[in-house]
PDB file of C-alpha atoms in Angstrom:
ATOM      1  CA  MET A   1      10.941  -4.443  26.755  1.00  0.00           C
ATOM      2  CA  LYS A   2      13.034  -7.592  26.196  1.00  0.00           C
ATOM      3  CA  LEU A   3      14.839  -7.682  22.846  1.00  0.00           C
ATOM      4  CA  GLY A   4      15.764 -10.809  20.927  1.00  0.00           C
ATOM      5  CA  PHE A   5      18.217 -10.785  18.018  1.00  0.00           C
ATOM      6  CA  ILE A   6      18.709 -13.720  15.647  1.00  0.00           C
ATOM      7  CA  GLY A   7      21.550 -13.716  13.113  1.00  0.00           C
ATOM      8  CA  LEU A   8      25.118 -12.538  13.636  1.00  0.00           C
ATOM      9  CA  GLY A   9      26.442 -12.322  10.095  1.00  0.00           C
ATOM     10  CA  ILE A  10      28.136  -9.276   8.575  1.00  0.00           C
ATOM     11  CA  MET A  11      25.059  -7.107   9.008  1.00  0.00           C
ATOM     12  CA  GLY A  12      23.531  -8.714  12.064  1.00  0.00           C
ATOM     13  CA  SER A  13      26.650  -8.411  14.202  1.00  0.00           C
ATOM     14  CA  ALA A  14      26.972  -4.706  13.404  1.00  0.00           C
ATOM     15  CA  MET A  15      23.307  -4.039  14.125  1.00  0.00           C
ATOM     16  CA  ALA A  16      23.325  -6.035  17.350  1.00  0.00           C
ATOM     17  CA  ASN A  17      26.418  -4.123  18.464  1.00  0.00           C
ATOM     18  CA  ASN A  18      24.669  -0.801  17.884  1.00  0.00           C
ATOM     19  CA  LEU A  19      21.758  -1.904  20.042  1.00  0.00           C
ATOM     20  CA  LEU A  20      24.192  -3.044  22.738  1.00  0.00           C
ATOM     21  CA  LYS A  21      26.072   0.279  22.527  1.00  0.00           C
ATOM     22  CA  SER A  22      22.760   2.052  23.073  1.00  0.00           C
ATOM     23  CA  GLY A  23      22.368   0.258  26.387  1.00  0.00           C
ATOM     24  CA  PHE A  24      19.892  -2.453  25.424  1.00  0.00           C
ATOM     25  CA  ARG A  25      20.323  -5.976  26.735  1.00  0.00           C
ATOM     26  CA  LEU A  26      19.849  -8.602  24.027  1.00  0.00           C
ATOM     27  CA  ASN A  27      18.729 -12.188  23.921  1.00  0.00           C
ATOM     28  CA  ILE A  28      20.871 -13.730  21.174  1.00  0.00           C
ATOM     29  CA  TYR A  29      20.567 -16.776  18.953  1.00  0.00           C
ATOM     30  CA  ASN A  30      22.875 -17.715  16.102  1.00  0.00           C
ATOM     31  CA  ARG A  31      23.407 -21.085  14.487  1.00  0.00           C
ATOM     32  CA  SER A  32      27.110 -20.857  15.339  1.00  0.00           C
ATOM     33  CA  LYS A  33      27.632 -19.728  18.923  1.00  0.00           C
ATOM     34  CA  GLU A  34      31.224 -18.677  18.185  1.00  0.00           C
ATOM     35  CA  LYS A  35      29.894 -15.598  16.361  1.00  0.00           C
ATOM     36  CA  VAL A  36      29.231 -13.929  19.720  1.00  0.00           C
ATOM     37  CA  LYS A  37      32.947 -13.098  19.673  1.00  0.00           C
ATOM     38  CA  ASP A  38      32.011 -10.316  17.250  1.00  0.00           C
ATOM     39  CA  LEU A  39      29.875  -8.618  19.903  1.00  0.00           C
ATOM     40  CA  THR A  40      31.527  -5.712  21.670  1.00  0.00           C
ATOM     41  CA  SER A  41      29.541  -6.036  24.909  1.00  0.00           C
ATOM     42  CA  ASP A  42      28.661  -8.937  27.174  1.00  0.00           C
ATOM     43  CA  ASN A  43      25.236  -7.453  27.945  1.00  0.00           C
ATOM     44  CA  TYR A  44      23.463 -10.391  26.305  1.00  0.00           C
ATOM     45  CA  GLU A  45      22.194 -13.884  26.975  1.00  0.00           C
ATOM     46  CA  PHE A  46      22.719 -16.620  24.400  1.00  0.00           C
ATOM     47  CA  PHE A  47      19.859 -19.041  23.788  1.00  0.00           C
ATOM     48  CA  ASP A  48      20.215 -22.545  22.383  1.00  0.00           C
ATOM     49  CA  ASN A  49      17.244 -22.307  20.025  1.00  0.00           C
ATOM     50  CA  PRO A  50      14.883 -19.699  18.515  1.00  0.00           C
ATOM     51  CA  LYS A  51      11.877 -21.015  20.446  1.00  0.00           C
ATOM     52  CA  SER A  52      13.363 -20.292  23.853  1.00  0.00           C
ATOM     53  CA  LEU A  53      14.606 -16.903  22.667  1.00  0.00           C
ATOM     54  CA  ALA A  54      11.110 -15.984  21.472  1.00  0.00           C
ATOM     55  CA  GLN A  55       9.547 -17.131  24.727  1.00  0.00           C
ATOM     56  CA  ASN A  56      11.876 -14.801  26.628  1.00  0.00           C
ATOM     57  CA  SER A  57      11.635 -11.774  24.309  1.00  0.00           C
ATOM     58  CA  ASP A  58       8.994  -9.145  23.535  1.00  0.00           C
ATOM     59  CA  ILE A  59      10.446  -8.113  20.162  1.00  0.00           C
ATOM     60  CA  ILE A  60      12.428 -10.556  18.030  1.00  0.00           C
ATOM     61  CA  PHE A  61      14.683  -9.085  15.331  1.00  0.00           C
ATOM     62  CA  LEU A  62      15.834 -11.354  12.495  1.00  0.00           C
ATOM     63  CA  MET A  63      18.811 -10.644  10.247  1.00  0.00           C
ATOM     64  CA  LEU A  64      19.439 -13.709   8.094  1.00  0.00           C
ATOM     65  CA  SER A  65      20.777 -14.388   4.627  1.00  0.00           C
ATOM     66  CA  ASN A  66      17.811 -15.695   2.626  1.00  0.00           C
ATOM     67  CA  ASP A  67      14.403 -17.397   2.582  1.00  0.00           C
ATOM     68  CA  GLU A  68      15.854 -20.767   3.535  1.00  0.00           C
ATOM     69  CA  ALA A  69      17.694 -19.428   6.579  1.00  0.00           C
ATOM     70  CA  CYS A  70      14.566 -17.616   7.786  1.00  0.00           C
ATOM     71  CA  GLU A  71      12.411 -20.684   7.260  1.00  0.00           C
ATOM     72  CA  SER A  72      14.866 -22.838   9.192  1.00  0.00           C
ATOM     73  CA  VAL A  73      14.830 -20.424  12.137  1.00  0.00           C
ATOM     74  CA  ALA A  74      11.059 -19.955  12.002  1.00  0.00           C
ATOM     75  CA  SER A  75       9.664 -23.411  11.341  1.00  0.00           C
ATOM     76  CA  SER A  76      12.176 -26.039  12.420  1.00  0.00           C
ATOM     77  CA  ASN A  77      11.843 -28.034  15.637  1.00  0.00           C
ATOM     78  CA  ASN A  78      12.206 -25.539  18.536  1.00  0.00           C
ATOM     79  CA  GLY A  79      11.828 -22.776  15.967  1.00  0.00           C
ATOM     80  CA  LEU A  80      10.722 -19.196  16.376  1.00  0.00           C
ATOM     81  CA  LEU A  81       7.046 -19.821  15.614  1.00  0.00           C
ATOM     82  CA  GLU A  82       6.787 -22.325  18.456  1.00  0.00           C
ATOM     83  CA  GLY A  83       7.793 -19.628  20.912  1.00  0.00           C
ATOM     84  CA  LEU A  84       5.386 -16.908  19.749  1.00  0.00           C
ATOM     85  CA  SER A  85       2.246 -15.703  21.501  1.00  0.00           C
ATOM     86  CA  SER A  86      -0.075 -12.710  21.317  1.00  0.00           C
ATOM     87  CA  ASP A  87       2.284 -10.412  23.225  1.00  0.00           C
ATOM     88  CA  LYS A  88       5.187 -10.821  20.769  1.00  0.00           C
ATOM     89  CA  THR A  89       6.445  -8.820  17.781  1.00  0.00           C
ATOM     90  CA  VAL A  90       8.634 -10.180  14.964  1.00  0.00           C
ATOM     91  CA  VAL A  91      10.718  -7.732  12.901  1.00  0.00           C
ATOM     92  CA  ASN A  92      12.472  -9.283   9.910  1.00  0.00           C
ATOM     93  CA  PHE A  93      15.448  -7.209   8.710  1.00  0.00           C
ATOM     94  CA  SER A  94      16.424  -9.962   6.246  1.00  0.00           C
ATOM     95  CA  THR A  95      16.067  -9.415   2.514  1.00  0.00           C
ATOM     96  CA  VAL A  96      13.812 -12.267   1.440  1.00  0.00           C
ATOM     97  CA  SER A  97      11.478 -12.853  -1.472  1.00  0.00           C
ATOM     98  CA  PRO A  98       8.129 -11.034  -1.254  1.00  0.00           C
ATOM     99  CA  TYR A  99       6.427 -14.422  -1.449  1.00  0.00           C
ATOM    100  CA  TYR A 100       8.266 -15.700   1.612  1.00  0.00           C
ATOM    101  CA  SER A 101       7.774 -12.447   3.512  1.00  0.00           C
ATOM    102  CA  GLN A 102       4.010 -12.767   3.055  1.00  0.00           C
ATOM    103  CA  LYS A 103       4.162 -16.409   4.158  1.00  0.00           C
ATOM    104  CA  LEU A 104       6.117 -15.562   7.303  1.00  0.00           C
ATOM    105  CA  CYS A 105       3.727 -12.706   8.055  1.00  0.00           C
ATOM    106  CA  ASP A 106       0.771 -15.092   7.794  1.00  0.00           C
ATOM    107  CA  GLU A 107       2.453 -17.656  10.049  1.00  0.00           C
ATOM    108  CA  VAL A 108       3.250 -15.040  12.695  1.00  0.00           C
ATOM    109  CA  HIS A 109      -0.342 -13.775  12.597  1.00  0.00           C
ATOM    110  CA  LYS A 110      -1.604 -17.304  13.173  1.00  0.00           C
ATOM    111  CA  LYS A 111       0.159 -17.081  16.532  1.00  0.00           C
ATOM    112  CA  ASN A 112      -1.684 -13.783  17.202  1.00  0.00           C
ATOM    113  CA  ALA A 113       1.683 -12.009  17.186  1.00  0.00           C
ATOM    114  CA  LEU A 114       2.610  -8.883  15.219  1.00  0.00           C
ATOM    115  CA  PHE A 115       4.840  -8.812  12.143  1.00  0.00           C
ATOM    116  CA  LEU A 116       6.955  -6.181  10.427  1.00  0.00           C
ATOM    117  CA  GLU A 117       9.106  -6.772   7.380  1.00  0.00           C
ATOM    118  CA  ALA A 118      12.019  -4.352   7.562  1.00  0.00           C
ATOM    119  CA  PRO A 119      14.708  -5.028   4.943  1.00  0.00           C
ATOM    120  CA  VAL A 120      17.606  -2.618   5.168  1.00  0.00           C
ATOM    121  CA  VAL A 121      19.397  -0.575   2.508  1.00  0.00           C
ATOM    122  CA  GLY A 122      23.130  -0.428   3.160  1.00  0.00           C
ATOM    123  CA  SER A 123      26.010  -2.811   3.669  1.00  0.00           C
ATOM    124  CA  LYS A 124      28.745  -3.407   6.245  1.00  0.00           C
ATOM    125  CA  ILE A 125      29.927   0.160   6.864  1.00  0.00           C
ATOM    126  CA  PRO A 126      26.448   1.752   7.112  1.00  0.00           C
ATOM    127  CA  ALA A 127      25.459  -1.081   9.443  1.00  0.00           C
ATOM    128  CA  GLN A 128      28.475  -0.358  11.648  1.00  0.00           C
ATOM    129  CA  ASN A 129      27.836   3.397  11.548  1.00  0.00           C
ATOM    130  CA  ALA A 130      24.087   3.079  12.231  1.00  0.00           C
ATOM    131  CA  THR A 131      23.316   4.860   8.950  1.00  0.00           C
ATOM    132  CA  LEU A 132      21.173   2.176   7.338  1.00  0.00           C
ATOM    133  CA  ILE A 133      17.865   2.932   5.651  1.00  0.00           C
ATOM    134  CA  ILE A 134      15.072   0.687   6.909  1.00  0.00           C
ATOM    135  CA  LEU A 135      12.073  -0.139   4.718  1.00  0.00           C
ATOM    136  CA  CYS A 136       9.044  -1.275   6.729  1.00  0.00           C
ATOM    137  CA  ALA A 137       5.644  -2.773   6.019  1.00  0.00           C
ATOM    138  CA  GLY A 138       3.240  -4.660   8.229  1.00  0.00           C
ATOM    139  CA  ASP A 139       1.399  -4.114  11.481  1.00  0.00           C
ATOM    140  CA  LYS A 140       1.360  -0.413  12.357  1.00  0.00           C
ATOM    141  CA  LYS A 141       1.467  -1.218  16.073  1.00  0.00           C
ATOM    142  CA  ALA A 142       4.669  -3.184  15.487  1.00  0.00           C
ATOM    143  CA  TYR A 143       6.132  -0.264  13.534  1.00  0.00           C
ATOM    144  CA  ASP A 144       5.285   2.202  16.286  1.00  0.00           C
ATOM    145  CA  THR A 145       6.941  -0.037  18.878  1.00  0.00           C
ATOM    146  CA  ALA A 146      10.053  -0.759  16.800  1.00  0.00           C
ATOM    147  CA  THR A 147      10.741   2.841  15.738  1.00  0.00           C
ATOM    148  CA  HIS A 148      12.535   3.545  19.016  1.00  0.00           C
ATOM    149  CA  TYR A 149      15.081   0.830  18.194  1.00  0.00           C
ATOM    150  CA  PHE A 150      15.338   1.759  14.513  1.00  0.00           C
ATOM    151  CA  GLU A 151      16.681   5.147  15.617  1.00  0.00           C
ATOM    152  CA  LYS A 152      19.778   3.350  16.947  1.00  0.00           C
ATOM    153  CA  LEU A 153      20.393   1.552  13.650  1.00  0.00           C
ATOM    154  CA  SER A 154      19.509   3.889  10.819  1.00  0.00           C
ATOM    155  CA  LYS A 155      19.439   7.380   9.367  1.00  0.00           C
ATOM    156  CA  ARG A 156      16.025   7.044   7.735  1.00  0.00           C
ATOM    157  CA  VAL A 157      12.968   4.789   7.943  1.00  0.00           C
ATOM    158  CA  PHE A 158      10.182   4.322   5.386  1.00  0.00           C
ATOM    159  CA  TYR A 159       6.786   2.846   6.319  1.00  0.00           C
ATOM    160  CA  LEU A 160       4.966   1.345   3.329  1.00  0.00           C
ATOM    161  CA  ASP A 161       1.747   0.003   4.840  1.00  0.00           C
ATOM    162  CA  THR A 162       1.121  -3.654   3.973  1.00  0.00           C
ATOM    163  CA  VAL A 163       3.431  -6.644   3.424  1.00  0.00           C
ATOM    164  CA  PRO A 164       5.201  -7.202   1.017  1.00  0.00           C
ATOM    165  CA  ASN A 165       5.579  -3.562  -0.090  1.00  0.00           C
ATOM    166  CA  ALA A 166       8.892  -3.138   1.769  1.00  0.00           C
ATOM    167  CA  SER A 167      10.271  -6.257   0.094  1.00  0.00           C
ATOM    168  CA  TYR A 168       9.163  -4.914  -3.280  1.00  0.00           C
ATOM    169  CA  LEU A 169      10.960  -1.613  -2.691  1.00  0.00           C
ATOM    170  CA  LYS A 170      14.147  -3.313  -1.484  1.00  0.00           C
ATOM    171  CA  ILE A 171      14.228  -5.494  -4.585  1.00  0.00           C
ATOM    172  CA  VAL A 172      13.753  -2.512  -6.901  1.00  0.00           C
ATOM    173  CA  ASN A 173      16.575  -0.729  -5.071  1.00  0.00           C
ATOM    174  CA  ASN A 174      18.908  -3.694  -5.484  1.00  0.00           C
ATOM    175  CA  GLN A 175      17.859  -4.177  -9.100  1.00  0.00           C
ATOM    176  CA  VAL A 176      19.090  -0.658  -9.862  1.00  0.00           C
ATOM    177  CA  MET A 177      22.213  -1.163  -7.739  1.00  0.00           C
ATOM    178  CA  GLY A 178      23.132  -4.451  -9.450  1.00  0.00           C
ATOM    179  CA  ILE A 179      22.691  -3.009 -12.928  1.00  0.00           C
ATOM    180  CA  THR A 180      24.709   0.064 -11.968  1.00  0.00           C
ATOM    181  CA  MET A 181      27.461  -2.076 -10.465  1.00  0.00           C
ATOM    182  CA  GLN A 182      27.816  -4.002 -13.709  1.00  0.00           C
ATOM    183  CA  ALA A 183      27.811  -0.742 -15.691  1.00  0.00           C
ATOM    184  CA  LEU A 184      30.740   0.511 -13.600  1.00  0.00           C
ATOM    185  CA  ALA A 185      32.592  -2.804 -13.942  1.00  0.00           C
ATOM    186  CA  GLU A 186      32.067  -2.850 -17.720  1.00  0.00           C
ATOM    187  CA  GLY A 187      33.258   0.730 -18.076  1.00  0.00           C
ATOM    188  CA  LEU A 188      36.415   0.037 -16.067  1.00  0.00           C
ATOM    189  CA  GLN A 189      37.027  -3.171 -17.989  1.00  0.00           C
ATOM    190  CA  LEU A 190      36.834  -1.361 -21.355  1.00  0.00           C
ATOM    191  CA  ALA A 191      38.972   1.499 -20.007  1.00  0.00           C
ATOM    192  CA  LYS A 192      41.599  -1.040 -18.951  1.00  0.00           C
ATOM    193  CA  LYS A 193      41.644  -2.542 -22.453  1.00  0.00           C
ATOM    194  CA  LEU A 194      42.126   0.969 -23.812  1.00  0.00           C
ATOM    195  CA  ASN A 195      45.107   1.492 -21.475  1.00  0.00           C
ATOM    196  CA  LEU A 196      43.399   4.408 -19.754  1.00  0.00           C
ATOM    197  CA  ASP A 197      44.350   5.322 -16.211  1.00  0.00           C
ATOM    198  CA  LEU A 198      41.507   3.829 -14.154  1.00  0.00           C
ATOM    199  CA  ASN A 199      42.044   6.383 -11.406  1.00  0.00           C
ATOM    200  CA  VAL A 200      41.310   9.116 -13.956  1.00  0.00           C
ATOM    201  CA  VAL A 201      38.216   7.245 -15.131  1.00  0.00           C
ATOM    202  CA  LEU A 202      36.905   7.086 -11.567  1.00  0.00           C
ATOM    203  CA  ASP A 203      37.781  10.736 -11.000  1.00  0.00           C
ATOM    204  CA  LEU A 204      35.724  11.668 -14.053  1.00  0.00           C
ATOM    205  CA  LEU A 205      32.730   9.516 -13.052  1.00  0.00           C
ATOM    206  CA  ASN A 206      32.731  10.986  -9.574  1.00  0.00           C
ATOM    207  CA  SER A 207      33.018  14.559 -10.858  1.00  0.00           C
ATOM    208  CA  GLY A 208      29.856  14.677 -12.933  1.00  0.00           C
ATOM    209  CA  ALA A 209      26.238  13.562 -13.031  1.00  0.00           C
ATOM    210  CA  PHE A 210      27.179   9.956 -12.229  1.00  0.00           C
ATOM    211  CA  ALA A 211      28.852  10.793  -8.921  1.00  0.00           C
ATOM    212  CA  ASN A 212      27.703   8.513  -6.120  1.00  0.00           C
ATOM    213  CA  SER A 213      29.089   6.827  -3.018  1.00  0.00           C
ATOM    214  CA  MET A 214      28.925   3.343  -4.540  1.00  0.00           C
ATOM    215  CA  PHE A 215      31.129   4.320  -7.486  1.00  0.00           C
ATOM    216  CA  ASP A 216      33.596   5.897  -5.082  1.00  0.00           C
ATOM    217  CA  LEU A 217      33.822   2.924  -2.705  1.00  0.00           C
ATOM    218  CA  LYS A 218      33.437   0.021  -5.125  1.00  0.00           C
ATOM    219  CA  GLY A 219      35.561   1.665  -7.804  1.00  0.00           C
ATOM    220  CA  LYS A 220      38.477   2.131  -5.425  1.00  0.00           C
ATOM    221  CA  ASN A 221      38.088  -1.448  -4.196  1.00  0.00           C
ATOM    222  CA  ILE A 222      38.183  -2.740  -7.765  1.00  0.00           C
ATOM    223  CA  LEU A 223      41.363  -0.776  -8.477  1.00  0.00           C
ATOM    224  CA  ASN A 224      42.928  -2.230  -5.331  1.00  0.00           C
ATOM    225  CA  SER A 225      41.624  -5.763  -6.038  1.00  0.00           C
ATOM    226  CA  ASN A 226      39.940  -5.577  -2.646  1.00  0.00           C
ATOM    227  CA  TYR A 227      36.934  -7.883  -2.695  1.00  0.00           C
ATOM    228  CA  ASN A 228      36.413  -8.338   1.025  1.00  0.00           C
ATOM    229  CA  ALA A 229      32.661  -8.744   1.354  1.00  0.00           C
ATOM    230  CA  HIS A 230      30.645  -5.715   2.396  1.00  0.00           C
ATOM    231  CA  PHE A 231      27.721  -6.793   0.228  1.00  0.00           C
ATOM    232  CA  PRO A 232      28.381 -10.424  -0.733  1.00  0.00           C
ATOM    233  CA  TYR A 233      28.259 -11.323  -4.421  1.00  0.00           C
ATOM    234  CA  GLU A 234      25.854 -14.211  -3.744  1.00  0.00           C
ATOM    235  CA  HIS A 235      23.401 -11.878  -2.015  1.00  0.00           C
ATOM    236  CA  MET A 236      23.353  -9.515  -4.974  1.00  0.00           C
ATOM    237  CA  GLN A 237      22.602 -12.402  -7.309  1.00  0.00           C
ATOM    238  CA  LYS A 238      19.868 -13.620  -4.946  1.00  0.00           C
ATOM    239  CA  ASP A 239      18.201 -10.207  -5.014  1.00  0.00           C
ATOM    240  CA  LEU A 240      18.542  -9.914  -8.793  1.00  0.00           C
ATOM    241  CA  GLY A 241      16.878 -13.318  -9.039  1.00  0.00           C
ATOM    242  CA  PHE A 242      13.982 -12.042  -6.923  1.00  0.00           C
ATOM    243  CA  ALA A 243      13.677  -9.042  -9.262  1.00  0.00           C
ATOM    244  CA  VAL A 244      13.653 -11.262 -12.351  1.00  0.00           C
ATOM    245  CA  LYS A 245      10.823 -13.377 -10.937  1.00  0.00           C
ATOM    246  CA  LEU A 246       8.831 -10.287  -9.981  1.00  0.00           C
ATOM    247  CA  SER A 247       9.323  -8.759 -13.427  1.00  0.00           C
ATOM    248  CA  GLU A 248       8.075 -11.978 -15.010  1.00  0.00           C
ATOM    249  CA  ASP A 249       5.085 -12.266 -12.673  1.00  0.00           C
ATOM    250  CA  LYS A 250       4.097  -8.620 -13.162  1.00  0.00           C
ATOM    251  CA  LYS A 251       4.911  -8.626 -16.889  1.00  0.00           C
ATOM    252  CA  ALA A 252       7.445  -5.806 -16.531  1.00  0.00           C
ATOM    253  CA  PHE A 253       9.920  -5.624 -19.433  1.00  0.00           C
ATOM    254  CA  CYS A 254      13.367  -5.437 -17.787  1.00  0.00           C
ATOM    255  CA  PRO A 255      15.959  -6.649 -20.330  1.00  0.00           C
ATOM    256  CA  ALA A 256      18.989  -5.122 -18.588  1.00  0.00           C
ATOM    257  CA  LEU A 257      17.965  -6.835 -15.354  1.00  0.00           C
ATOM    258  CA  SER A 258      17.858 -10.242 -17.034  1.00  0.00           C
ATOM    259  CA  ILE A 259      21.301  -9.782 -18.601  1.00  0.00           C
ATOM    260  CA  VAL A 260      22.910  -8.599 -15.354  1.00  0.00           C
ATOM    261  CA  ASN A 261      21.355 -11.468 -13.409  1.00  0.00           C
ATOM    262  CA  GLU A 262      22.777 -13.981 -15.882  1.00  0.00           C
ATOM    263  CA  THR A 263      26.194 -12.338 -15.600  1.00  0.00           C
ATOM    264  CA  TYR A 264      26.142 -12.597 -11.807  1.00  0.00           C
ATOM    265  CA  LYS A 265      24.978 -16.215 -12.006  1.00  0.00           C
ATOM    266  CA  LYS A 266      27.938 -17.010 -14.247  1.00  0.00           C
ATOM    267  CA  GLY A 267      30.395 -15.932 -11.534  1.00  0.00           C
ATOM    268  CA  LEU A 268      28.705 -17.531  -8.522  1.00  0.00           C
ATOM    269  CA  SER A 269      31.016 -20.527  -8.325  1.00  0.00           C
ATOM    270  CA  LEU A 270      34.077 -18.258  -8.247  1.00  0.00           C
ATOM    271  CA  TYR A 271      33.005 -15.181  -6.324  1.00  0.00           C
ATOM    272  CA  SER A 272      29.978 -16.042  -4.157  1.00  0.00           C
ATOM    273  CA  LYS A 273      31.669 -15.058  -0.873  1.00  0.00           C
ATOM    274  CA  GLU A 274      33.495 -12.041  -2.303  1.00  0.00           C
ATOM    275  CA  ASP A 275      32.027  -8.550  -2.494  1.00  0.00           C
ATOM    276  CA  MET A 276      29.552  -7.882  -5.288  1.00  0.00           C
ATOM    277  CA  CYS A 277      32.116  -5.671  -7.064  1.00  0.00           C
ATOM    278  CA  ALA A 278      34.037  -8.855  -7.930  1.00  0.00           C
ATOM    279  CA  ILE A 279      31.823  -8.805 -11.035  1.00  0.00           C
ATOM    280  CA  PHE A 280      34.750  -6.825 -12.465  1.00  0.00           C
ATOM    281  CA  GLU A 281      36.980  -9.904 -12.229  1.00  0.00           C
ATOM    282  CA  LEU A 282      34.434 -12.003 -14.111  1.00  0.00           C
ATOM    283  CA  LEU A 283      34.155  -9.431 -16.903  1.00  0.00           C
ATOM    284  CA  ASN A 284      37.933  -9.020 -17.029  1.00  0.00           C
ATOM    285  CA  SER A 285      38.691 -12.743 -17.214  1.00  0.00           C
TER     286      SER A 285
END
């Protein structure tokens, strides 16, 4: 089975490295070829465009930043769709809007190829440690084929039947995460104004019912003013925007979601490339 991998960003590089470490040879495409320096093995071949990669691969994994990046890879001249045929499978790890995921699924099916949406839960460290959670929906045959490779990338996999159910679940997950992240940032901001020891505040939060790994990691990073991107701020706002649109379309009343999305939007020009926990800096300004 020939594997193709498109997208060597924070997440994609880590995931590609885990496949390489597991002994798989990869066909690679990335808009910037210099990103191959982040790969820890030379057991790959770099292709100049997505079309040629698809023509030379049985399964094509995508890990890109948003709808626009996926559409550029899929539909541009010499794009992915031009290289597909009935013996191919496309697995999209990217977190995209449910509307785009359905569109890409339809386009792949027009080529008589198989499609699986597979957005991942986790950021830089889980990607590096192969402890992601993968949410899948789409062709069952594609899922059965891809499961062997998912084992090298994740600690758990969910299969949710039809597209865009996996995208829906990922957006709900990130809705809760974004709201919780702002709750932590607001609490620490008020505690700072009250001259409380923020280390004690975090110790309390992580000693009771609120204890969770995000509070532990992001809280410590906030205290150390460490905003190196594990989950980029701009990606959190993108996902919150998806959730807002879904809540409007489905007539779900989500007032906290709307407020948190507007807060993240307010800081985009300052913190887009920082980690999502930089929301603390916006609230503390």
